[in-house]
PDB file of C-alpha atoms in Angstrom:
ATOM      1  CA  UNK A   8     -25.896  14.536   7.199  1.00 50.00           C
ATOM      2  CA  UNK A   9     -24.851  11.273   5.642  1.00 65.00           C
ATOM      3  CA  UNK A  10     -27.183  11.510   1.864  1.00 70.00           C
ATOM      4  CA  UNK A  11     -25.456  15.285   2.430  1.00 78.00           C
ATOM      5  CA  UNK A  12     -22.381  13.256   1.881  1.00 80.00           C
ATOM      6  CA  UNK A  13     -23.064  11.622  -0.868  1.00 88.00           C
ATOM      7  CA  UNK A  14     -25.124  13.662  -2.615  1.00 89.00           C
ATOM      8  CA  UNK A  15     -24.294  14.048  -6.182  1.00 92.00           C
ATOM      9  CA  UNK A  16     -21.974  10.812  -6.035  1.00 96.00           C
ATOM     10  CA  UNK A  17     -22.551   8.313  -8.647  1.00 97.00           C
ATOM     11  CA  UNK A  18     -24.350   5.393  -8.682  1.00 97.00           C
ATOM     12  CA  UNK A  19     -22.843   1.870  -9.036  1.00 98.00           C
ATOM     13  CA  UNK A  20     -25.501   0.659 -11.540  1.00 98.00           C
ATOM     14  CA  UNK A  21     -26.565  -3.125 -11.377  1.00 98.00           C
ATOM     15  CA  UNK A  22     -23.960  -5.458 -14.069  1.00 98.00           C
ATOM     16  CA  UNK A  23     -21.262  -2.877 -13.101  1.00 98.00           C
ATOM     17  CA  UNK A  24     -18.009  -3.086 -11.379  1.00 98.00           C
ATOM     18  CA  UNK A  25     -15.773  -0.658  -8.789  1.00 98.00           C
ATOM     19  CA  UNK A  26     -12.348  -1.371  -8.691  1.00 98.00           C
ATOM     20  CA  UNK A  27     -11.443   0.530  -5.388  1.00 98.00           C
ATOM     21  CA  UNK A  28      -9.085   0.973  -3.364  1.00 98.00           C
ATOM     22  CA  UNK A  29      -9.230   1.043   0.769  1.00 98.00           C
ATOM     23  CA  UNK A  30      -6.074   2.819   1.865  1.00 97.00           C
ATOM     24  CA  UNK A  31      -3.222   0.991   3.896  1.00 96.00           C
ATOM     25  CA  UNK A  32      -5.700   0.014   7.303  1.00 94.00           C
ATOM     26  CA  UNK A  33      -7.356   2.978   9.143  1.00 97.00           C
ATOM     27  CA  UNK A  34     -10.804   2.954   7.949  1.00 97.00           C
ATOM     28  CA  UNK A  35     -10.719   6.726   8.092  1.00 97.00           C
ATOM     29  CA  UNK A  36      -8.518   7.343   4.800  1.00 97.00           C
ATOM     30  CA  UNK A  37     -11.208   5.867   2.730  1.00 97.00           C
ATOM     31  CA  UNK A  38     -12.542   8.151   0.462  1.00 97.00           C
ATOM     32  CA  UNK A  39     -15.789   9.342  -0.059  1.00 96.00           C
ATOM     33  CA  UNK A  40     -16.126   7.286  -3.394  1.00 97.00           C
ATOM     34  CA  UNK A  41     -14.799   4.181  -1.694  1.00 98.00           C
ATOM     35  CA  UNK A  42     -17.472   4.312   1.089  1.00 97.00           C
ATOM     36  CA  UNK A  43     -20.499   4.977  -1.251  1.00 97.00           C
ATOM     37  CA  UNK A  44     -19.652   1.953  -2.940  1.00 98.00           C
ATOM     38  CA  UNK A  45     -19.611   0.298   0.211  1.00 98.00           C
ATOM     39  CA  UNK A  46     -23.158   1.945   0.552  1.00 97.00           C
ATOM     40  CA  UNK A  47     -24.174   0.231  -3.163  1.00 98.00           C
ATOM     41  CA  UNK A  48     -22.745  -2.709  -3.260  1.00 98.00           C
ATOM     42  CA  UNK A  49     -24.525  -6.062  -3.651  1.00 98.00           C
ATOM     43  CA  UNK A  50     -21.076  -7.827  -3.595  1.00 98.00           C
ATOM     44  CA  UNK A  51     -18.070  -7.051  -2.726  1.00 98.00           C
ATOM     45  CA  UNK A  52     -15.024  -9.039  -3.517  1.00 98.00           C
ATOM     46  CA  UNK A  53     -12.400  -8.624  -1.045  1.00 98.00           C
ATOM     47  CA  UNK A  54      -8.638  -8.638  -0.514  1.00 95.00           C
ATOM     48  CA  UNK A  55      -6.678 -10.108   2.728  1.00 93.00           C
ATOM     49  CA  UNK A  56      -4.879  -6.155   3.440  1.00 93.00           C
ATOM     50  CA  UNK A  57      -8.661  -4.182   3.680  1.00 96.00           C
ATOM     51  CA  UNK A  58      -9.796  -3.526   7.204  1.00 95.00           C
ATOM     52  CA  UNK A  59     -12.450  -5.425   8.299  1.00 95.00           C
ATOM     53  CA  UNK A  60     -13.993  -2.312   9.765  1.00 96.00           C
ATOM     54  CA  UNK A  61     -14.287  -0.918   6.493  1.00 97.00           C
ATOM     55  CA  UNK A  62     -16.819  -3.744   5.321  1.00 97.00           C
ATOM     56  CA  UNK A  63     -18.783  -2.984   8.514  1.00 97.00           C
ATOM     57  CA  UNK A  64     -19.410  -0.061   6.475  1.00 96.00           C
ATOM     58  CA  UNK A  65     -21.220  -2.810   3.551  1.00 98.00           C
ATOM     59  CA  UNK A  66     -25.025  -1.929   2.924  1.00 96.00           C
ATOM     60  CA  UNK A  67     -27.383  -5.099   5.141  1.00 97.00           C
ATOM     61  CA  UNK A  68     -27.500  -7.973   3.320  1.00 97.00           C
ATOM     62  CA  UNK A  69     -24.251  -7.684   0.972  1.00 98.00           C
ATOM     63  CA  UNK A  70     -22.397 -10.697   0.256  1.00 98.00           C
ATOM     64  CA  UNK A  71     -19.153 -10.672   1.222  1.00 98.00           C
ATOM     65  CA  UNK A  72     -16.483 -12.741  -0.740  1.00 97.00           C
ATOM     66  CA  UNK A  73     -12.644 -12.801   0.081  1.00 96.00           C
ATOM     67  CA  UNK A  74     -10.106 -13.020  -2.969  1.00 94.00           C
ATOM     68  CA  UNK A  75      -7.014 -12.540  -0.928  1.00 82.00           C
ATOM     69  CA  UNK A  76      -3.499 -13.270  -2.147  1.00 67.00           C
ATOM     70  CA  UNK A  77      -0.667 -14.021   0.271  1.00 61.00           C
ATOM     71  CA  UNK A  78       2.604 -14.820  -0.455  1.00 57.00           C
ATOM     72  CA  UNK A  79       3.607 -18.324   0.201  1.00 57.00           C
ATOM     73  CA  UNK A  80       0.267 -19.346   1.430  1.00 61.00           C
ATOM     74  CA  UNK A  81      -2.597 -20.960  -0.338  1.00 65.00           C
ATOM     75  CA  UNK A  82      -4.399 -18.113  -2.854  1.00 74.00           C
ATOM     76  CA  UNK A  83      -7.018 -18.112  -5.339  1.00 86.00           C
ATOM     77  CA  UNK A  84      -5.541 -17.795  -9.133  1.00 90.00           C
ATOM     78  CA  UNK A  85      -5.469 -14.227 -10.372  1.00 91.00           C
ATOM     79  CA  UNK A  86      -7.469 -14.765 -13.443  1.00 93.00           C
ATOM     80  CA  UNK A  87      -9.962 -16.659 -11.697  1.00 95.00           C
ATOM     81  CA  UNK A  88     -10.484 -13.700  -9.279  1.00 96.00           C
ATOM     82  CA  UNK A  89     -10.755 -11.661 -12.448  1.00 97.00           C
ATOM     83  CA  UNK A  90     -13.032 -13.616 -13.789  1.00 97.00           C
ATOM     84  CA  UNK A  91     -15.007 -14.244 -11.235  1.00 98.00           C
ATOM     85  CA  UNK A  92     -15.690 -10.791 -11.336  1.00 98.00           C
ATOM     86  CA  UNK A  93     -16.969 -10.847 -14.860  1.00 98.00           C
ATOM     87  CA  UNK A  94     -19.467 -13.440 -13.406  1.00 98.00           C
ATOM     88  CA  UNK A  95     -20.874 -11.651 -10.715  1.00 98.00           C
ATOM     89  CA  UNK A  96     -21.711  -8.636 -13.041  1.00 98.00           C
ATOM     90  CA  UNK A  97     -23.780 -10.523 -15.701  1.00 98.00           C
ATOM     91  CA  UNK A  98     -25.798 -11.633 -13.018  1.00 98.00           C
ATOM     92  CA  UNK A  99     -27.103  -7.921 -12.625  1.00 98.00           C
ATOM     93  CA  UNK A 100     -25.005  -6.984  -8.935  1.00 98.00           C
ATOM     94  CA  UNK A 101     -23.830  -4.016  -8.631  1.00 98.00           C
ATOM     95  CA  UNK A 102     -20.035  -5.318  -8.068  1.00 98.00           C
ATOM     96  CA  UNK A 103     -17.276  -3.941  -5.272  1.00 98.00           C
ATOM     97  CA  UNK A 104     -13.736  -5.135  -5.728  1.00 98.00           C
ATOM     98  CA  UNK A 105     -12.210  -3.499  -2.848  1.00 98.00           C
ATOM     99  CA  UNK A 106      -8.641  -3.563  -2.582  1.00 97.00           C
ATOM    100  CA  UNK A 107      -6.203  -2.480   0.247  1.00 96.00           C
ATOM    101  CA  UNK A 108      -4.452   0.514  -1.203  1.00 97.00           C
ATOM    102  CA  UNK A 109      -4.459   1.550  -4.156  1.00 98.00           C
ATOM    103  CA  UNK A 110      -5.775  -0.974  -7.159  1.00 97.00           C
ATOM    104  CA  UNK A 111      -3.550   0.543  -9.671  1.00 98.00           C
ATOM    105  CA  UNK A 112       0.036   0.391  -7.463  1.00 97.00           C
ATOM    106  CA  UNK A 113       1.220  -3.249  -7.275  1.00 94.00           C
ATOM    107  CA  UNK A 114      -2.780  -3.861  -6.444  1.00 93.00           C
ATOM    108  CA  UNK A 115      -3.401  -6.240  -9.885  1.00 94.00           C
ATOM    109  CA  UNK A 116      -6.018  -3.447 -10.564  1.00 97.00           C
ATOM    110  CA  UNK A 117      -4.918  -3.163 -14.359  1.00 97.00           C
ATOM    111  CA  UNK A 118      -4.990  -6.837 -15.032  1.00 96.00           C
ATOM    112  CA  UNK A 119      -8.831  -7.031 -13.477  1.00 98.00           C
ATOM    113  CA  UNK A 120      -9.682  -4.009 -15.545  1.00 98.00           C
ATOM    114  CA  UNK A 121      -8.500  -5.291 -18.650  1.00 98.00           C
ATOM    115  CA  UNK A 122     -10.061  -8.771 -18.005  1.00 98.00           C
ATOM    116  CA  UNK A 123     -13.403  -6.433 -17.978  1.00 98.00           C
ATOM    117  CA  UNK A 124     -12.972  -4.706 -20.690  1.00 98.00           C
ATOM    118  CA  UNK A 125     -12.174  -8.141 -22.644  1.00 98.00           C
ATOM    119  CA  UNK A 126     -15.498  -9.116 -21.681  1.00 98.00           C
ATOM    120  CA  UNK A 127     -17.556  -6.100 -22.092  1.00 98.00           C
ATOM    121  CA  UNK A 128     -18.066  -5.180 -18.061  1.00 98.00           C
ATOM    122  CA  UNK A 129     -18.565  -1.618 -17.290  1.00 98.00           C
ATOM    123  CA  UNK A 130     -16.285  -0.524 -15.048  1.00 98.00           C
ATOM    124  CA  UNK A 131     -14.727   2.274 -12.687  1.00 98.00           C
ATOM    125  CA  UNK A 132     -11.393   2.702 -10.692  1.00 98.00           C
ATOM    126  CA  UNK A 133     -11.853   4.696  -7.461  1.00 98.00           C
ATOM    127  CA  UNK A 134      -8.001   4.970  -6.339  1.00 98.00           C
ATOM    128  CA  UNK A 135      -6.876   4.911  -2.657  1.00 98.00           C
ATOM    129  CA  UNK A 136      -4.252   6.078  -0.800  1.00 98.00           C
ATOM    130  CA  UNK A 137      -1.701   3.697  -1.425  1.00 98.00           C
ATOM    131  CA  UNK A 138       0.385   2.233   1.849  1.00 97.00           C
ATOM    132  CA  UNK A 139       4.325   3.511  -0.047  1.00 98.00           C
ATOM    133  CA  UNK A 140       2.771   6.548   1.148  1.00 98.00           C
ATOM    134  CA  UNK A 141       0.214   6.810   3.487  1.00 98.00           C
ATOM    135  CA  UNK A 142       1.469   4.091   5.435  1.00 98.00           C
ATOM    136  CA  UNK A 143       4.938   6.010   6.228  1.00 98.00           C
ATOM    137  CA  UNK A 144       3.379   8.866   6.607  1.00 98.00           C
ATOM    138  CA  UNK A 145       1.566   6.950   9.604  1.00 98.00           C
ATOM    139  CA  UNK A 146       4.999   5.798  10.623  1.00 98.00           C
ATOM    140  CA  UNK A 147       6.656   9.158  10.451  1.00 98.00           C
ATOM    141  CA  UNK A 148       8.488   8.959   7.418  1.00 98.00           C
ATOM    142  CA  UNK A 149       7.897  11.356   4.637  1.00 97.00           C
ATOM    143  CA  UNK A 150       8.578  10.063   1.146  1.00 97.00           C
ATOM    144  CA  UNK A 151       9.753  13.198   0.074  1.00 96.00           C
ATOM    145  CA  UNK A 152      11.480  16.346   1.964  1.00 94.00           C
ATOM    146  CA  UNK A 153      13.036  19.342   0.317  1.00 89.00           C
ATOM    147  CA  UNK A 154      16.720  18.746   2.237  1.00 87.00           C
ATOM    148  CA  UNK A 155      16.807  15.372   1.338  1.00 91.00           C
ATOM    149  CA  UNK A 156      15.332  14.393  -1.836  1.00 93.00           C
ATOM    150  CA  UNK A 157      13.340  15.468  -5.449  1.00 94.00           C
ATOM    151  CA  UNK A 158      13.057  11.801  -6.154  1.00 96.00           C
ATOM    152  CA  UNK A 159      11.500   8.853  -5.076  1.00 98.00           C
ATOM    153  CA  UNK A 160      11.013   4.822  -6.791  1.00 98.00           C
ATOM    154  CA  UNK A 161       8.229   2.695  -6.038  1.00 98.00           C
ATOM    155  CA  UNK A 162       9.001  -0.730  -6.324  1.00 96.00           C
ATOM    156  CA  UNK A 163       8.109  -4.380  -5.211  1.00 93.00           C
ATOM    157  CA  UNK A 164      10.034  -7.140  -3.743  1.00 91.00           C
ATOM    158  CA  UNK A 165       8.902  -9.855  -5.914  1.00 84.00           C
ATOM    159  CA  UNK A 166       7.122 -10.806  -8.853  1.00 78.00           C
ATOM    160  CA  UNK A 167       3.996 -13.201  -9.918  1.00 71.00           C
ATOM    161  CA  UNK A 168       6.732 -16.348  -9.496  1.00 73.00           C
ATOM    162  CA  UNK A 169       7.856 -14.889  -5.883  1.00 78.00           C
ATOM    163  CA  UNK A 170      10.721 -14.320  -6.389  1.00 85.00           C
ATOM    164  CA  UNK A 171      13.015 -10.761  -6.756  1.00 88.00           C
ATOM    165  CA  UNK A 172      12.095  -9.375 -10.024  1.00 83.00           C
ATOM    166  CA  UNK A 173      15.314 -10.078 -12.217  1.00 83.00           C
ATOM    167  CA  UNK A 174      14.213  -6.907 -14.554  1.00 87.00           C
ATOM    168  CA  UNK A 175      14.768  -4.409 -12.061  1.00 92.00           C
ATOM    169  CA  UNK A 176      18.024  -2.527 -13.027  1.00 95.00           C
ATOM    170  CA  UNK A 177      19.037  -2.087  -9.105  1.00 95.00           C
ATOM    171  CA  UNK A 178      22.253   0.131 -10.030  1.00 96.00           C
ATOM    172  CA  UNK A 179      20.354   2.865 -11.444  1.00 97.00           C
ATOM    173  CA  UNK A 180      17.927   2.952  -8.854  1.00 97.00           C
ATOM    174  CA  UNK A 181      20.436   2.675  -6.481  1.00 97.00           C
ATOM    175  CA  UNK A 182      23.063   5.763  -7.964  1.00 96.00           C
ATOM    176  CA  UNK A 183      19.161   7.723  -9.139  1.00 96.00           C
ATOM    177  CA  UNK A 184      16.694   6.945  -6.362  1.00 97.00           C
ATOM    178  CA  UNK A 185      17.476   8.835  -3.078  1.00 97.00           C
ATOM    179  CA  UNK A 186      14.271   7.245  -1.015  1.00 98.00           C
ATOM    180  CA  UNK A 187      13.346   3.679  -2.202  1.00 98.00           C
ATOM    181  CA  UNK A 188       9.862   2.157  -1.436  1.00 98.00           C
ATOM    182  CA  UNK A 189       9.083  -1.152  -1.619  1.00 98.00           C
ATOM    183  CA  UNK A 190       6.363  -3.302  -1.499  1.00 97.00           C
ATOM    184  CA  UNK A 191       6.356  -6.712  -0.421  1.00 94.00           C
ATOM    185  CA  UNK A 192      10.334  -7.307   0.077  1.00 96.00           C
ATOM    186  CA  UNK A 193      10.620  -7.994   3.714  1.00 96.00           C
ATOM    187  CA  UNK A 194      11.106 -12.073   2.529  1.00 93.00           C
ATOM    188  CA  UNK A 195      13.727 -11.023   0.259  1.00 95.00           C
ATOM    189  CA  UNK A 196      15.372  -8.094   1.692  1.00 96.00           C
ATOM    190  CA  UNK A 197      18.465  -9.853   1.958  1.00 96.00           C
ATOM    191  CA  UNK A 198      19.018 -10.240  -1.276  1.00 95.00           C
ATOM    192  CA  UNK A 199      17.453  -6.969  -1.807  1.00 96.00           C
ATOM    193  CA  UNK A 200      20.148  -5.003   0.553  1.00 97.00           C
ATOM    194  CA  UNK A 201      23.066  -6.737  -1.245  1.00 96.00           C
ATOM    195  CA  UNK A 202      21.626  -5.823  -4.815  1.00 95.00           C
ATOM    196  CA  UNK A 203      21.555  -2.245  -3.376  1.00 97.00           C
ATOM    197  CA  UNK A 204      24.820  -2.391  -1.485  1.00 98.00           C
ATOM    198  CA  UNK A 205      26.748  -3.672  -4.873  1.00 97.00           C
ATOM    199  CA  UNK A 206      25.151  -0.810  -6.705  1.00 96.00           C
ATOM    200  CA  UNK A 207      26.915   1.555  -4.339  1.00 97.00           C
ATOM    201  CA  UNK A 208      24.429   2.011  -1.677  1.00 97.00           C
ATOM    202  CA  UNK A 209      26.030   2.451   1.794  1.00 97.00           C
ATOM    203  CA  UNK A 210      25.434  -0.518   4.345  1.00 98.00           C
ATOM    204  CA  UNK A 211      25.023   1.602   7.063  1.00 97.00           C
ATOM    205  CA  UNK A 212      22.100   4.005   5.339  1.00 98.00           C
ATOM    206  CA  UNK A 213      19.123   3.932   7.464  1.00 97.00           C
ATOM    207  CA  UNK A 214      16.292   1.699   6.428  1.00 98.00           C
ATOM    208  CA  UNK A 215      12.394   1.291   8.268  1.00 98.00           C
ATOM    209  CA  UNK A 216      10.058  -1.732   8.047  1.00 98.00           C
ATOM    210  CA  UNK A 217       6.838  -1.005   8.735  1.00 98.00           C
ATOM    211  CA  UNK A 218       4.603  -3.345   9.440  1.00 98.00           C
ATOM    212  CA  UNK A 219       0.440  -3.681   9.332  1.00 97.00           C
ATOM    213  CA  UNK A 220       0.727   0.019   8.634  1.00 97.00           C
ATOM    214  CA  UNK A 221      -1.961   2.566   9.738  1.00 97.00           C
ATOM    215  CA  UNK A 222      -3.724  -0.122  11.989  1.00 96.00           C
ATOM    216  CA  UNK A 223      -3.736  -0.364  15.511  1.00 95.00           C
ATOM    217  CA  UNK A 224      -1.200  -3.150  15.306  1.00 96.00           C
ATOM    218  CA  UNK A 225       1.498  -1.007  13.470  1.00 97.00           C
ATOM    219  CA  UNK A 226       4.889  -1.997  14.308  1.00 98.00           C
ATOM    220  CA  UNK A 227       8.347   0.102  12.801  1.00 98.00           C
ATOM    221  CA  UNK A 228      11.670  -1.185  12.765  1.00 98.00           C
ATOM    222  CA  UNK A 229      14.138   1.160  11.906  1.00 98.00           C
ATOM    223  CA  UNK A 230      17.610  -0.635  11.058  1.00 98.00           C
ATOM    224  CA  UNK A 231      20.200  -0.206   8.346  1.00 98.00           C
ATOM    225  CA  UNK A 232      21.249  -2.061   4.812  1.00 98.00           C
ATOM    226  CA  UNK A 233      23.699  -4.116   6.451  1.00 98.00           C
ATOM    227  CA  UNK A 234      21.627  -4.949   9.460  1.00 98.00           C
ATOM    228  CA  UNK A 235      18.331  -5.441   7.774  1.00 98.00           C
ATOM    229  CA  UNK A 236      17.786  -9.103   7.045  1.00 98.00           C
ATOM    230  CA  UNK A 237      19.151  -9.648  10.596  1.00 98.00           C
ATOM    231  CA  UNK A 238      17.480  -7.470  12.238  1.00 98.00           C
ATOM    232  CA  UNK A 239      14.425  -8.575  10.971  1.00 98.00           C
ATOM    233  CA  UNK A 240      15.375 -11.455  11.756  1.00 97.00           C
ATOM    234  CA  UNK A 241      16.003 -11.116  15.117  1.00 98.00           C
ATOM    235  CA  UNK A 242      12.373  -8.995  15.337  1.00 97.00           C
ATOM    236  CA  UNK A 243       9.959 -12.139  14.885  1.00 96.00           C
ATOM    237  CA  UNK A 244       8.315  -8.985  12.584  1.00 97.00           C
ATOM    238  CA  UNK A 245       6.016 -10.527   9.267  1.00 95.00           C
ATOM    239  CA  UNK A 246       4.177  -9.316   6.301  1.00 95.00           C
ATOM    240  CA  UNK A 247       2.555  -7.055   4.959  1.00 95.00           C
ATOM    241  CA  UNK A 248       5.437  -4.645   5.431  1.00 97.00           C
ATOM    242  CA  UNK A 249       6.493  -1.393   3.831  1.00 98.00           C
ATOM    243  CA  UNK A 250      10.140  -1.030   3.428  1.00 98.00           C
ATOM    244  CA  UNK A 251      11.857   2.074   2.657  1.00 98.00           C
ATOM    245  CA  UNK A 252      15.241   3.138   2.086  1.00 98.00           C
ATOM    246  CA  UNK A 253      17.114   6.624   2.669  1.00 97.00           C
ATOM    247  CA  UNK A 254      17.537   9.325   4.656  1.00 95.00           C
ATOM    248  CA  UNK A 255      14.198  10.455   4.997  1.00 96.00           C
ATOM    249  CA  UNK A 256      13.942   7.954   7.845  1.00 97.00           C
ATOM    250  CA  UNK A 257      15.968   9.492  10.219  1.00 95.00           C
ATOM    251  CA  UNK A 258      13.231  12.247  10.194  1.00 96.00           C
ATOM    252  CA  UNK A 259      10.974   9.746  12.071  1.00 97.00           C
ATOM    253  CA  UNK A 260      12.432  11.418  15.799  1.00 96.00           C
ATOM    254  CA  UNK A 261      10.746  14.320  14.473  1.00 97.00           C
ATOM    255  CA  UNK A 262       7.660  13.366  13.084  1.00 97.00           C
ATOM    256  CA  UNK A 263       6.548  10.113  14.456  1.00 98.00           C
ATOM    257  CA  UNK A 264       3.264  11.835  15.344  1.00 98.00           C
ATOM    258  CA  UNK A 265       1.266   8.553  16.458  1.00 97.00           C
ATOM    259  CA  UNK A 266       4.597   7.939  18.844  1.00 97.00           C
ATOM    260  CA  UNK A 267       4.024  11.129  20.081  1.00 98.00           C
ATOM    261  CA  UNK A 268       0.095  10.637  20.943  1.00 97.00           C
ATOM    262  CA  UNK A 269       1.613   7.544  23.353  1.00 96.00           C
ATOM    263  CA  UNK A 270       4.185   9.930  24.924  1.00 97.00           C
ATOM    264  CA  UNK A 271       7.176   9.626  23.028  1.00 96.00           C
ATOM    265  CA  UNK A 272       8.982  13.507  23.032  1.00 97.00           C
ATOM    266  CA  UNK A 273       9.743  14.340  19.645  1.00 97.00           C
ATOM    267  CA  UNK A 274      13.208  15.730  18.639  1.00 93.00           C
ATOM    268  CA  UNK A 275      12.819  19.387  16.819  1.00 91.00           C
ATOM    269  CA  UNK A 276      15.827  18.811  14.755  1.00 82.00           C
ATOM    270  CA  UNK A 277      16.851  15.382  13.832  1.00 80.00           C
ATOM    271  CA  UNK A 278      20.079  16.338  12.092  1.00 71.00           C
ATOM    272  CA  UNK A 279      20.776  19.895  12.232  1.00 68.00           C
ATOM    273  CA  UNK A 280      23.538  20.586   9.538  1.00 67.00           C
ATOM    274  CA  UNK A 281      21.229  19.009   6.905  1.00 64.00           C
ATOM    275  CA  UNK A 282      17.387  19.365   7.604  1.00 50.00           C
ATOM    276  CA  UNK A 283      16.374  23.524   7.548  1.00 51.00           C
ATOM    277  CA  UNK A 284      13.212  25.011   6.715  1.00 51.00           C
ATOM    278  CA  UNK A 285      13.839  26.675   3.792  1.00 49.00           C
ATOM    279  CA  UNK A 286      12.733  30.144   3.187  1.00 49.00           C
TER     280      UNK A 286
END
């Protein structure tokens, strides 16, 4: 059943590298490229968000190496990362760089890939489900519903200096964007939820944190603009959180679907004189 699986996949060919991507935690939203890689692999160069079930999944004797980056906490050097990747291919491994996510959303997939191209490394991205989505989705929260919005923004909370990315024009995501995603902003929601509030944003519009998404330690705080930084806060909640804003989140009563394997009833219609099933 398992070569059934695989059969017809391709082959990560010694001096090569994957550039995939694990999905937000539960080892079950890997794809089928991500775990024949896994299969191949000689080496795989890992970040701190993948599941370490998923590199149970590594063939016997793969080396495992961990290239994670944390905010505010001691981290190995992007380009040496990159790099190091480069290295590990001319020495004739068949290379993983497995990512949590997707490599190619806030994931520094494009700057590896261009580092191998610089250096003549074959190379392949194998995208994953990224945790904007899949990990509300595990919460509850859809990113998009017809009632509520045709429009969503991915963004992240700070940029390669850690701080808020000065470059983000928050007004026009705040009067264009009716759900907001973002990625890495729980340190500076605060100044986040001010920027938004300024732009015209209402303080009291519903906003979810949540944390280690799609793992067995998944924690959601829902909360509002005004209340978020407090409320956080107040939660003793930390990183790696996915923070969205807009009204999508009050549909979590409705369709908090892991709640609701624990016990928790689910309401059939969260706000009646707005969300309809259209014809």
């Amino acid at each position: 059943m398992t070569e059934t699986f695989f059969s017809g996949l391709p082959d990560l060919d010694p001096g090569t590298v994957w550039l995939v991507g694990a999905g937000p935690g539960d080892p079950g939203l890997l794809t089928l490229h991500a775990a024949n890689a896994l299969r191949q692999a000689d080496v795989i160069v890992h970040d701190a968000l993948v599941n370490s079930e998923c590199l149970k999944l590594a063939k016997p004797g793969a080396t495992l190496e961990f290239a994670g980056k944390r905010g505010g906490k001691p981290s190995p050097k992007q380009r040496d990362i990159s790099l190091r990747l480069v290295e590990l291919a001319r020495s004739g491994l068949r290379v993983l760089r497995l990512k949590g996510g997707d490599p190619f959303v806030f994931g520094r997939g494009g700057e590896e890939a261009l580092t191998l191209v610089e250096h003549g490394i074959p190379f392949r991205i194998v995208p994953g489900i990224t945790a904007g989505i899949g990990g509300l989705a595990y919460a509850g929260i859809p990113v998009t519903h017809r009632e509520v919005n045709h429009a969503v923004t991915f963004l992240t909370g700070h940029d390669s200096s850690g701080v808020v990315p000065d470059r983000i024009n928050w007004e026009g995501i705040a009067k264009g964007s009716p759900v907001i995603v973002m990625y890495m902003a729980m340190k500076h929601i605060g100044q986040i939820a001010a920027n938004l509030i300024a732009a015209g944003r209402a303080p009291d519009e519903p906003v979810a944190f949540v944390c280690n998404a799609a793992t067995a330690d998944q924690v959601v705080l829902e909360t509002t603009l005004s209340r978020a930084e407090a409320d956080v806060a107040a939660s003793g909640l930390e990183p790696p959180a996915i923070v969205v804003v807009g009204e999508v989140v009050r549909l979590r009563p409705s369709l908090d679907w892991r709640g609701a394997l624990e016990g928790r009833k689910l309401v059939t219609d969260p706000l009646p004189d707005r969300f309809r099933n259209p014809a």
